[in-house]
Every structure is written in C-alpha cells, then in structure tokens.
Short mmCIF file of C-alpha atoms in Angstrom, two decimals:
data_model
loop_
_atom_site.label_atom_id
_atom_site.label_comp_id
_atom_site.label_asym_id
_atom_site.label_seq_id
_atom_site.Cartn_x
_atom_site.Cartn_y
_atom_site.Cartn_z
CA MET A 1 0.00 0.00 0.00
CA GLY A 2 1.43 3.36 -1.05
CA MET A 3 1.96 5.99 1.64
CA ASP A 4 -0.09 8.51 -0.36
CA SER A 5 -2.85 6.10 -1.43
CA ASP A 6 -6.44 7.26 -1.10
CA LEU A 7 -7.70 3.86 -2.25
CA PHE A 8 -6.02 0.47 -1.95
CA CYS A 9 -7.76 -2.80 -2.78
CA GLU A 10 -6.27 -6.28 -2.76
CA GLY A 11 -7.74 -9.49 -4.15
CA LEU A 12 -11.36 -8.30 -4.37
CA VAL A 13 -13.81 -11.03 -5.36
CA ARG A 14 -17.59 -10.77 -5.70
CA ARG A 15 -19.49 -13.81 -6.92
CA PHE A 16 -23.09 -14.20 -7.99
CA GLY A 17 -23.65 -17.95 -8.01
CA SER A 18 -20.83 -19.46 -10.04
CA ASN A 19 -20.06 -16.20 -11.83
CA ALA A 20 -17.29 -13.95 -10.49
CA ALA A 21 -18.39 -10.43 -11.43
CA VAL A 22 -15.23 -9.12 -9.75
CA ASP A 23 -12.40 -11.63 -9.91
CA HIS A 24 -9.32 -10.98 -7.75
CA VAL A 25 -9.04 -7.26 -8.52
CA SER A 26 -6.29 -5.20 -6.89
CA LEU A 27 -5.66 -1.48 -7.30
CA ASP A 28 -3.69 1.33 -5.71
CA VAL A 29 -4.96 4.86 -6.39
CA PRO A 30 -2.73 7.75 -5.22
CA ALA A 31 -4.33 10.83 -3.65
CA GLY A 32 -5.53 13.44 -6.11
CA THR A 33 -5.72 11.01 -9.05
CA PHE A 34 -8.37 10.86 -11.76
CA PHE A 35 -8.64 7.06 -12.03
CA SER A 36 -10.98 5.51 -14.61
CA ILE A 37 -12.25 1.95 -14.89
CA LEU A 38 -12.98 1.27 -18.55
CA GLY A 39 -14.73 -1.74 -19.99
CA PRO A 40 -17.72 -3.07 -21.93
CA SER A 41 -21.14 -3.65 -20.40
CA GLY A 42 -21.15 -6.66 -18.10
CA CYS A 43 -17.40 -6.62 -17.37
CA GLY A 44 -17.93 -6.00 -13.61
CA LYS A 45 -17.07 -2.31 -13.32
CA THR A 46 -20.37 -1.25 -11.69
CA THR A 47 -20.16 -4.16 -9.24
CA LEU A 48 -16.67 -2.98 -8.32
CA LEU A 49 -17.94 0.55 -7.76
CA ARG A 50 -20.70 -0.76 -5.48
CA LEU A 51 -18.08 -2.58 -3.42
CA LEU A 52 -16.08 0.63 -3.05
CA ALA A 53 -19.18 2.60 -2.06
CA GLY A 54 -20.24 -0.02 0.49
CA PHE A 55 -23.53 -0.91 -1.24
CA ASP A 56 -22.25 -4.48 -1.53
CA LYS A 57 -19.64 -6.58 0.29
CA PRO A 58 -16.77 -8.56 -1.25
CA ASP A 59 -16.63 -12.33 -0.85
CA GLN A 60 -12.85 -12.03 -0.58
CA GLY A 61 -10.27 -9.29 -0.40
CA ASP A 62 -9.93 -5.95 1.37
CA ILE A 63 -10.77 -2.31 0.67
CA HIS A 64 -8.69 0.42 2.35
CA ILE A 65 -9.40 4.14 2.11
CA ARG A 66 -6.57 6.31 3.44
CA GLY A 67 -5.17 3.28 5.21
CA GLU A 68 -8.38 2.26 7.00
CA ARG A 69 -10.06 -1.07 6.21
CA MET A 70 -13.59 -0.43 4.94
CA ASN A 71 -15.05 -3.91 4.39
CA ASP A 72 -17.50 -3.66 7.30
CA VAL A 73 -18.03 0.12 7.28
CA PRO A 74 -21.54 1.07 6.05
CA PRO A 75 -21.90 3.44 3.07
CA ASN A 76 -22.94 6.46 5.14
CA ARG A 77 -19.81 6.21 7.29
CA ARG A 78 -17.28 5.90 4.46
CA PRO A 79 -15.41 9.05 3.30
CA VAL A 80 -16.94 8.49 -0.13
CA ASN A 81 -19.62 10.13 -2.24
CA MET A 82 -21.17 9.09 -5.52
CA VAL A 83 -22.48 10.74 -8.70
CA PHE A 84 -24.94 8.64 -10.71
CA GLN A 85 -25.76 8.80 -14.42
CA HIS A 86 -29.24 10.20 -13.73
CA LEU A 87 -27.92 12.64 -11.09
CA ALA A 88 -30.80 12.07 -8.59
CA LEU A 89 -31.29 15.77 -7.81
CA PHE A 90 -34.35 16.59 -5.70
CA PRO A 91 -36.73 18.35 -8.14
CA THR A 92 -38.71 20.19 -5.42
CA MET A 93 -35.57 21.69 -3.83
CA THR A 94 -33.55 24.66 -5.01
CA VAL A 95 -29.97 24.27 -6.15
CA GLY A 96 -28.78 25.53 -2.77
CA ASP A 97 -31.01 23.12 -0.85
CA ASN A 98 -29.82 20.21 -3.00
CA ILE A 99 -26.22 21.06 -2.19
CA ALA A 100 -27.04 21.64 1.50
CA TYR A 101 -28.78 18.27 1.92
CA GLY A 102 -25.73 16.30 3.07
CA LEU A 103 -24.48 19.17 5.23
CA LYS A 104 -27.83 19.30 7.05
CA ARG A 105 -27.68 15.57 7.72
CA ARG A 106 -24.29 16.17 9.30
CA LYS A 107 -25.93 18.91 11.42
CA MET A 108 -23.51 21.55 10.22
CA PRO A 109 -24.39 25.04 11.57
CA LEU A 110 -26.28 27.31 9.17
CA VAL A 111 -23.54 29.93 8.87
CA GLU A 112 -20.92 27.33 7.91
CA ARG A 113 -23.38 25.69 5.49
CA ARG A 114 -23.94 28.96 3.67
CA LYS A 115 -20.20 29.59 3.39
CA ARG A 116 -19.59 26.14 1.96
CA ILE A 117 -22.47 26.37 -0.50
CA ALA A 118 -21.35 29.78 -1.77
CA ARG A 119 -17.77 28.55 -2.14
CA VAL A 120 -18.62 25.35 -4.02
CA LEU A 121 -21.07 27.14 -6.35
CA GLU A 122 -18.31 29.59 -7.21
CA GLN A 123 -15.90 26.71 -7.85
CA VAL A 124 -18.28 24.88 -10.22
CA GLY A 125 -19.13 28.10 -12.06
CA LEU A 126 -22.73 28.54 -10.85
CA PRO A 127 -22.48 31.43 -8.35
CA ASP A 128 -25.84 33.02 -9.19
CA LEU A 129 -28.05 29.92 -9.40
CA GLU A 130 -28.48 29.00 -5.74
CA HIS A 131 -32.21 29.79 -5.71
CA ARG A 132 -33.08 28.13 -9.03
CA ASN A 133 -34.82 24.77 -9.31
CA PRO A 134 -33.03 21.94 -11.18
CA GLN A 135 -35.75 21.97 -13.88
CA GLU A 136 -34.70 25.50 -14.83
CA LEU A 137 -31.12 24.47 -15.55
CA SER A 138 -29.42 23.05 -18.62
CA GLY A 139 -28.10 19.49 -18.62
CA GLY A 140 -24.55 20.69 -18.04
CA GLN A 141 -25.62 22.93 -15.15
CA ARG A 142 -27.51 20.06 -13.50
CA GLN A 143 -24.40 17.93 -13.87
CA ARG A 144 -22.34 20.55 -12.04
CA VAL A 145 -24.94 20.82 -9.27
CA ALA A 146 -24.73 17.05 -8.76
CA LEU A 147 -20.94 17.34 -8.53
CA ALA A 148 -21.19 20.30 -6.14
CA ARG A 149 -23.58 18.37 -3.87
CA CYS A 150 -20.92 15.66 -3.51
CA LEU A 151 -17.81 17.84 -3.40
CA VAL A 152 -19.21 20.17 -0.72
CA LEU A 153 -18.94 17.23 1.70
CA GLU A 154 -15.18 17.03 1.00
CA PRO A 155 -15.05 13.25 0.45
CA THR A 156 -11.76 11.39 0.15
CA LEU A 157 -13.14 9.59 -2.92
CA LEU A 158 -15.72 10.69 -5.44
CA LEU A 159 -17.17 7.72 -7.33
CA LEU A 160 -18.75 8.53 -10.69
CA ASP A 161 -20.94 5.94 -12.41
CA GLU A 162 -21.10 6.90 -16.13
CA PRO A 163 -22.28 10.44 -15.20
CA LEU A 164 -22.11 11.75 -18.77
CA GLY A 165 -24.12 8.95 -20.34
CA ALA A 166 -27.43 10.84 -20.43
CA LEU A 167 -25.97 13.99 -22.08
CA ASP A 168 -25.99 14.75 -25.79
CA LEU A 169 -22.71 14.45 -27.70
CA LYS A 170 -21.75 18.15 -27.75
CA LEU A 171 -22.45 18.62 -24.04
CA ARG A 172 -20.65 15.39 -23.21
CA GLU A 173 -17.52 16.67 -24.98
CA GLN A 174 -17.72 19.93 -23.03
CA MET A 175 -18.24 18.16 -19.70
CA LYS A 176 -15.16 15.97 -20.20
CA VAL A 177 -12.98 19.07 -20.06
CA GLU A 178 -14.94 20.57 -17.15
CA LEU A 179 -14.77 17.37 -15.09
CA LYS A 180 -11.01 17.17 -15.50
CA HIS A 181 -10.68 20.84 -14.55
CA LEU A 182 -12.89 20.44 -11.47
CA GLN A 183 -10.99 17.36 -10.31
CA LYS A 184 -7.71 19.23 -10.44
CA GLN A 185 -9.26 22.31 -8.82
CA PHE A 186 -10.70 20.41 -5.85
CA GLY A 187 -7.84 17.89 -5.60
CA THR A 188 -10.34 15.13 -4.80
CA THR A 189 -9.57 11.58 -5.94
CA PHE A 190 -12.05 10.59 -8.67
CA VAL A 191 -12.86 6.96 -9.49
CA TYR A 192 -14.74 7.09 -12.77
CA ILE A 193 -16.67 4.23 -14.39
CA THR A 194 -17.23 4.30 -18.14
CA HIS A 195 -17.57 2.15 -21.26
CA ASP A 196 -16.57 5.14 -23.41
CA GLN A 197 -12.86 4.98 -24.20
CA SER A 198 -12.70 8.64 -25.26
CA GLU A 199 -13.94 9.76 -21.82
CA ALA A 200 -11.33 7.66 -20.06
CA MET A 201 -8.49 8.70 -22.36
CA VAL A 202 -9.21 12.44 -22.22
CA MET A 203 -9.76 12.83 -18.48
CA SER A 204 -7.73 10.20 -16.66
CA ASP A 205 -4.33 10.07 -15.04
CA GLN A 206 -4.60 6.26 -14.91
CA VAL A 207 -7.00 3.87 -16.64
CA ALA A 208 -7.80 0.27 -15.68
CA VAL A 209 -9.17 -1.72 -18.63
CA MET A 210 -11.56 -4.34 -17.26
CA ARG A 211 -12.76 -7.56 -18.88
CA ASP A 212 -14.67 -10.49 -17.37
CA GLY A 213 -14.20 -9.22 -13.84
CA ARG A 214 -10.44 -8.63 -14.09
CA PHE A 215 -8.06 -5.84 -15.08
CA ASP A 216 -6.22 -6.52 -18.33
CA GLN A 217 -3.99 -3.47 -17.91
CA VAL A 218 -3.64 -0.45 -15.64
CA ALA A 219 -1.64 2.40 -17.13
CA PRO A 220 -1.68 6.07 -18.17
CA PRO A 221 -3.83 6.68 -21.30
CA GLU A 222 -0.87 7.18 -23.65
CA GLU A 223 0.71 3.90 -22.55
CA LEU A 224 -2.58 2.02 -23.06
CA TYR A 225 -2.78 3.41 -26.57
CA ARG A 226 0.83 2.90 -27.59
CA GLU A 227 1.73 -0.18 -25.53
CA PRO A 228 -1.41 -2.35 -25.13
CA ALA A 229 -0.61 -5.40 -23.00
CA THR A 230 -3.25 -7.71 -24.49
CA PRO A 231 -5.18 -8.06 -27.75
CA PHE A 232 -8.34 -7.02 -25.88
CA VAL A 233 -6.77 -3.71 -24.81
CA ALA A 234 -5.38 -3.17 -28.31
CA GLY A 235 -8.84 -3.69 -29.80
CA PHE A 236 -10.87 -1.85 -27.16
CA VAL A 237 -8.74 1.27 -26.75
CA GLY A 238 -8.79 3.15 -30.03
CA ASP A 239 -9.01 1.70 -33.52
CA ASN A 240 -6.73 -1.08 -34.72
CA ASN A 241 -6.25 -3.24 -37.78
CA ARG A 242 -5.76 -6.95 -37.09
CA LEU A 243 -3.77 -9.03 -39.55
CA SER A 244 -3.62 -12.79 -39.03
CA GLY A 245 -0.78 -14.95 -40.22
CA GLU A 246 1.78 -17.61 -39.38
CA LEU A 247 4.69 -16.62 -37.18
CA VAL A 248 7.96 -17.10 -39.07
CA SER A 249 10.56 -15.84 -36.62
CA VAL A 250 11.29 -13.71 -33.57
CA ARG A 251 14.52 -11.72 -33.53
CA ASP A 252 15.26 -9.46 -30.61
CA SER A 253 12.07 -7.40 -30.21
CA LEU A 254 10.69 -7.94 -33.73
CA ALA A 255 8.34 -10.71 -34.87
CA GLU A 256 7.87 -11.65 -38.53
CA LEU A 257 4.56 -13.02 -39.86
CA ARG A 258 3.65 -14.56 -43.18
CA LEU A 259 0.19 -13.37 -44.20
CA ASP A 260 -2.14 -15.72 -46.05
CA ASP A 261 -0.98 -14.36 -49.43
CA GLY A 262 2.66 -15.12 -48.55
CA VAL A 263 3.72 -11.54 -47.80
CA LEU A 264 6.12 -11.15 -44.87
CA VAL A 265 5.40 -8.34 -42.40
CA GLN A 266 6.91 -7.29 -39.08
CA GLY A 267 5.84 -5.81 -35.75
CA ARG A 268 7.08 -5.52 -32.19
CA VAL A 269 6.82 -8.53 -29.88
CA ALA A 270 3.87 -7.98 -27.51
CA SER A 271 3.49 -11.36 -25.81
CA ASP A 272 5.92 -13.96 -24.51
CA ASN A 273 4.25 -16.99 -26.10
CA LEU A 274 5.31 -16.42 -29.70
CA GLN A 275 6.32 -19.67 -31.40
CA ALA A 276 7.40 -20.10 -35.00
CA GLY A 277 4.87 -22.03 -37.05
CA HIS A 278 1.93 -20.94 -34.85
CA ARG A 279 -0.78 -18.44 -35.71
CA ALA A 280 -0.36 -14.89 -34.50
CA GLU A 281 -1.92 -11.48 -35.07
CA LEU A 282 -0.38 -8.13 -35.87
CA TYR A 283 -2.16 -4.99 -34.64
CA ILE A 284 -1.49 -1.68 -36.38
CA ARG A 285 -3.24 1.68 -35.83
CA PRO A 286 -4.92 3.24 -38.90
CA GLU A 287 -2.91 6.46 -38.49
CA SER A 288 0.35 4.46 -38.51
CA LEU A 289 -0.27 3.29 -42.08
CA VAL A 290 1.04 5.35 -44.99
CA LEU A 291 0.63 5.11 -48.75
CA SER A 292 3.82 3.84 -50.29
CA GLY A 293 5.33 3.82 -53.76
CA ASP A 294 7.92 1.32 -54.90
CA ALA A 295 10.70 2.76 -52.73
CA LEU A 296 10.17 1.96 -49.04
CA SER A 297 11.94 3.53 -46.10
CA PRO A 298 14.56 1.10 -44.71
CA GLY A 299 13.05 -1.45 -42.35
CA PHE A 300 9.42 -0.65 -43.20
CA SER A 301 6.85 -3.41 -43.78
CA SER A 302 4.23 -3.16 -46.51
CA MET A 303 1.37 -5.02 -48.17
CA GLN A 304 -0.84 -4.70 -51.22
CA ALA A 305 -4.52 -3.91 -50.63
CA LYS A 306 -7.59 -3.21 -52.71
CA VAL A 307 -9.57 -0.05 -52.00
CA ARG A 308 -13.21 -0.66 -51.03
CA THR A 309 -14.34 2.81 -49.96
CA THR A 310 -12.89 6.24 -49.17
CA LEU A 311 -14.64 8.47 -46.65
CA PHE A 312 -14.02 12.15 -45.94
CA ASP A 313 -13.50 12.66 -42.22
CA GLY A 314 -12.59 16.30 -41.68
CA ALA A 315 -8.81 16.60 -41.49
CA ASN A 316 -8.38 12.96 -42.57
CA SER A 317 -9.49 10.60 -45.25
CA ARG A 318 -10.55 7.14 -44.09
CA VAL A 319 -9.55 4.53 -46.64
CA GLU A 320 -11.20 1.14 -46.20
CA ALA A 321 -9.42 -1.64 -48.05
CA GLU A 322 -8.95 -5.41 -48.09
CA THR A 323 -5.90 -7.65 -48.07
CA CYS A 324 -5.82 -11.47 -47.97
CA GLY A 325 -9.58 -11.37 -47.38
CA GLN A 326 -9.02 -9.29 -44.24
CA PRO A 327 -10.38 -5.74 -43.84
CA VAL A 328 -7.86 -2.98 -43.22
CA TYR A 329 -8.21 0.76 -43.10
CA ALA A 330 -5.91 3.74 -43.00
CA ARG A 331 -6.42 7.28 -41.72
CA LEU A 332 -4.60 9.53 -44.19
CA PRO A 333 -4.16 13.29 -43.74
CA GLN A 334 -6.08 15.62 -46.06
CA ASP A 335 -3.10 17.82 -46.81
CA GLY A 336 -3.16 17.57 -50.60
CA SER A 337 -0.17 15.22 -50.71
CA ALA A 338 -2.17 11.97 -50.99
CA PRO A 339 -3.45 10.91 -54.42
CA ARG A 340 -7.16 10.49 -55.05
CA LEU A 341 -8.06 6.82 -54.66
CA SER A 342 -10.77 5.06 -56.62
CA VAL A 343 -12.78 2.02 -55.58
CA ASP A 344 -11.14 -1.32 -56.52
CA SER A 345 -7.77 0.35 -57.16
CA SER A 346 -4.68 -1.37 -55.80
CA ILE A 347 -2.56 0.44 -53.21
CA ARG A 348 0.47 -0.38 -51.09
CA LEU A 349 0.20 0.36 -47.37
CA ALA A 350 3.39 0.59 -45.33
CA TRP A 351 4.33 1.04 -41.67
CA ASN A 352 7.23 1.23 -39.30
CA PRO A 353 7.32 -2.15 -37.46
CA SER A 354 7.98 -0.37 -34.17
CA LEU A 355 4.40 0.97 -34.34
CA ALA A 356 2.80 -2.49 -34.72
CA ARG A 357 2.23 -5.10 -32.00
CA VAL A 358 2.29 -8.88 -32.49
CA PHE A 359 0.43 -11.23 -30.12
CA GLY A 360 0.70 -15.01 -30.08
CA ALA A 361 -2.28 -17.28 -30.63
CA GLU A 362 -2.56 -18.20 -26.93
CA SER A 363 -3.09 -14.50 -26.10
CA LEU A 364 -6.00 -14.12 -28.52
#
C-alpha cells in the first residue's frame, strides 16, 4: 500500500452464483488522481464501484481508504460520495437546498453551510443559481450541481458511475474538459466508471481496462494506446487493424509473420508466447499506415490492398481496403499530398514495425 494512497484494494472477489463479477481485482490509487475503470457492459465495473461505495460486500479481499479497512463500514460512514448517471437531484428543492442536503444531515451550523455552498457554487461556475430549481437548468448545469452536492462534503473519494451517459454528444464533450478541470481544482480523488474509451483517455491520469471481472492493464492513457498489454486492450482502446498470419521468426524485439498471401510483415513482440509455425496477429493503428510507392523507407513493412471505400473525415481521409480477405483501413491526412483513390484500385500500405504489435495465438 502506497503511503499517499487514497484507495487500496487487494484481491477483491464478488461472486453471484458461479459467476465472479469481480475476480481478484487489486488497485492502488494515489491521492488526487483521476482514475478511470474502462470496460464493456457486463465486465464488472459497476459491481466494483458498489463494493467501493459499500452498497455491496466482497466475498474475498480488502478495501482500504486512506489506510483504513472499509469492508465492514456502512456506506454512510465511508469518506466516499457518488455521482450517478441520472444525477438524482431533488426536483422540489432549489440548487442551494440540494447542495445543502448532506451538510444538514451532518448537522452543520447554518452559517458554515452557507459559506460552503457559496464557495462550491463559485468553484463549479454557478455562483448566481443557488435559488433556481433543477428543472430550470441546462443538462450541463444540472451535472455541475450534482458534482457540487458531492464535493461540498469534501469526500476522500468521489465515485462517478457513467455520469455523462445521459448527455448529448456536444455537451458530453464539453463536460469531459470541465470534469477534469474540477478534479484538479478540488484535488479530490475521482474513481470514474465508463464504457466510453474517449472519456477515459481524455480525463484520466490512470485507466484500468476491465474484462470479465479482471483488469487486463492499468496504465496512463498514452501507454494504453501505444503499448497495449493484451489483444483485448489493443482492440478496445482506439481503432486497430488486425492481420492474421503464421509466425515465421522472432529476432530481438521484432516478430515476422507470413500473411495468407505469402507476404512477410513485421511488428514488435507484444506477448511472450510467440512460437514459429503458430498463428499470431499483428495490430497496427490506422494512423500508422502510410501510402507507399515502390521505394520503401529502410526497415518498413508493406502489403498490397484493394480499396473498397474512401470516406471524408474532416482533417483525414478514411480509406477502407482489403488484403488477404481481411479488412484494413488507413487514416490519411487531407493535406493535398495523398493521391485520389478510386474504388477497386490497388494500393500499397506501409508502416514502421515499431508501431505495430504482435500477439501469439494463446493470447487471442
């Protein structure tokens, strides 16, 4: 357990019948961190959040908040607060009364309550809305009121269960930035649950990618993107092309595959079970692919592909193609340097092997 940990969990297990929704999960979250748990529906992330909040108890393992074991501490006595997707604001109360609710339950004196409410409203950018009702506010304003209601209690941990899920796309993009700003401003440790990789990547200091009740990888967003530890992380975090083939050789940190049309390609070794003659998969990001002529940069890999569609995507052009019966697409910049591509034309796509990752069949 780190000396500056706000949250430390070891070997958490929660079973429902024979199914382990949380399966030996451990984590160490330093104070002041924006920590996200990212995964698809049904992976166990909401069950894990309920364990942290005290709404459920683990079958095994321990939960420590600021060094104190919390397994048997009820939710209302934990230094934790929670923001839900549907916010759960009281519609018949004013903004100020919503924020004051928890302070009243703690029997805080009126003068101190008013000071705290005024301060937190200023911090979340709503200084003049204390006497409004939630129905009079925009979706983003209601979101900030829900955050203020939790943050005014000065919790050690703020747990957020997909709080942006009910917002429209434009507002969701705006709130990502605001949430990150508020977390840094308050210095509170956020534990954020989401299935949306863009939310986790934009806001988080650390991200835990969860699958089938376990963490596949815990790392900063850039490391998850550039150095995925498993094929699941590589496929779930960002876009990736997957090329299947037979592993020919492994030399130092590079693995060589023979695709089904006989072409040899290379990528960095990403798993320790690579064996020549076995099937393997190479993962390469669309933006790492470039159009190539006959002359390749030294050490680059390349393959022929047939164009299926080209799609304009703002600053980029998305080229969807096919090679060896496998789909592949590239994200090419719209800077005037790339030639216009027609459907069914043949192109050569190339990449630096250091930007690709090769996983053995037993990892897939």
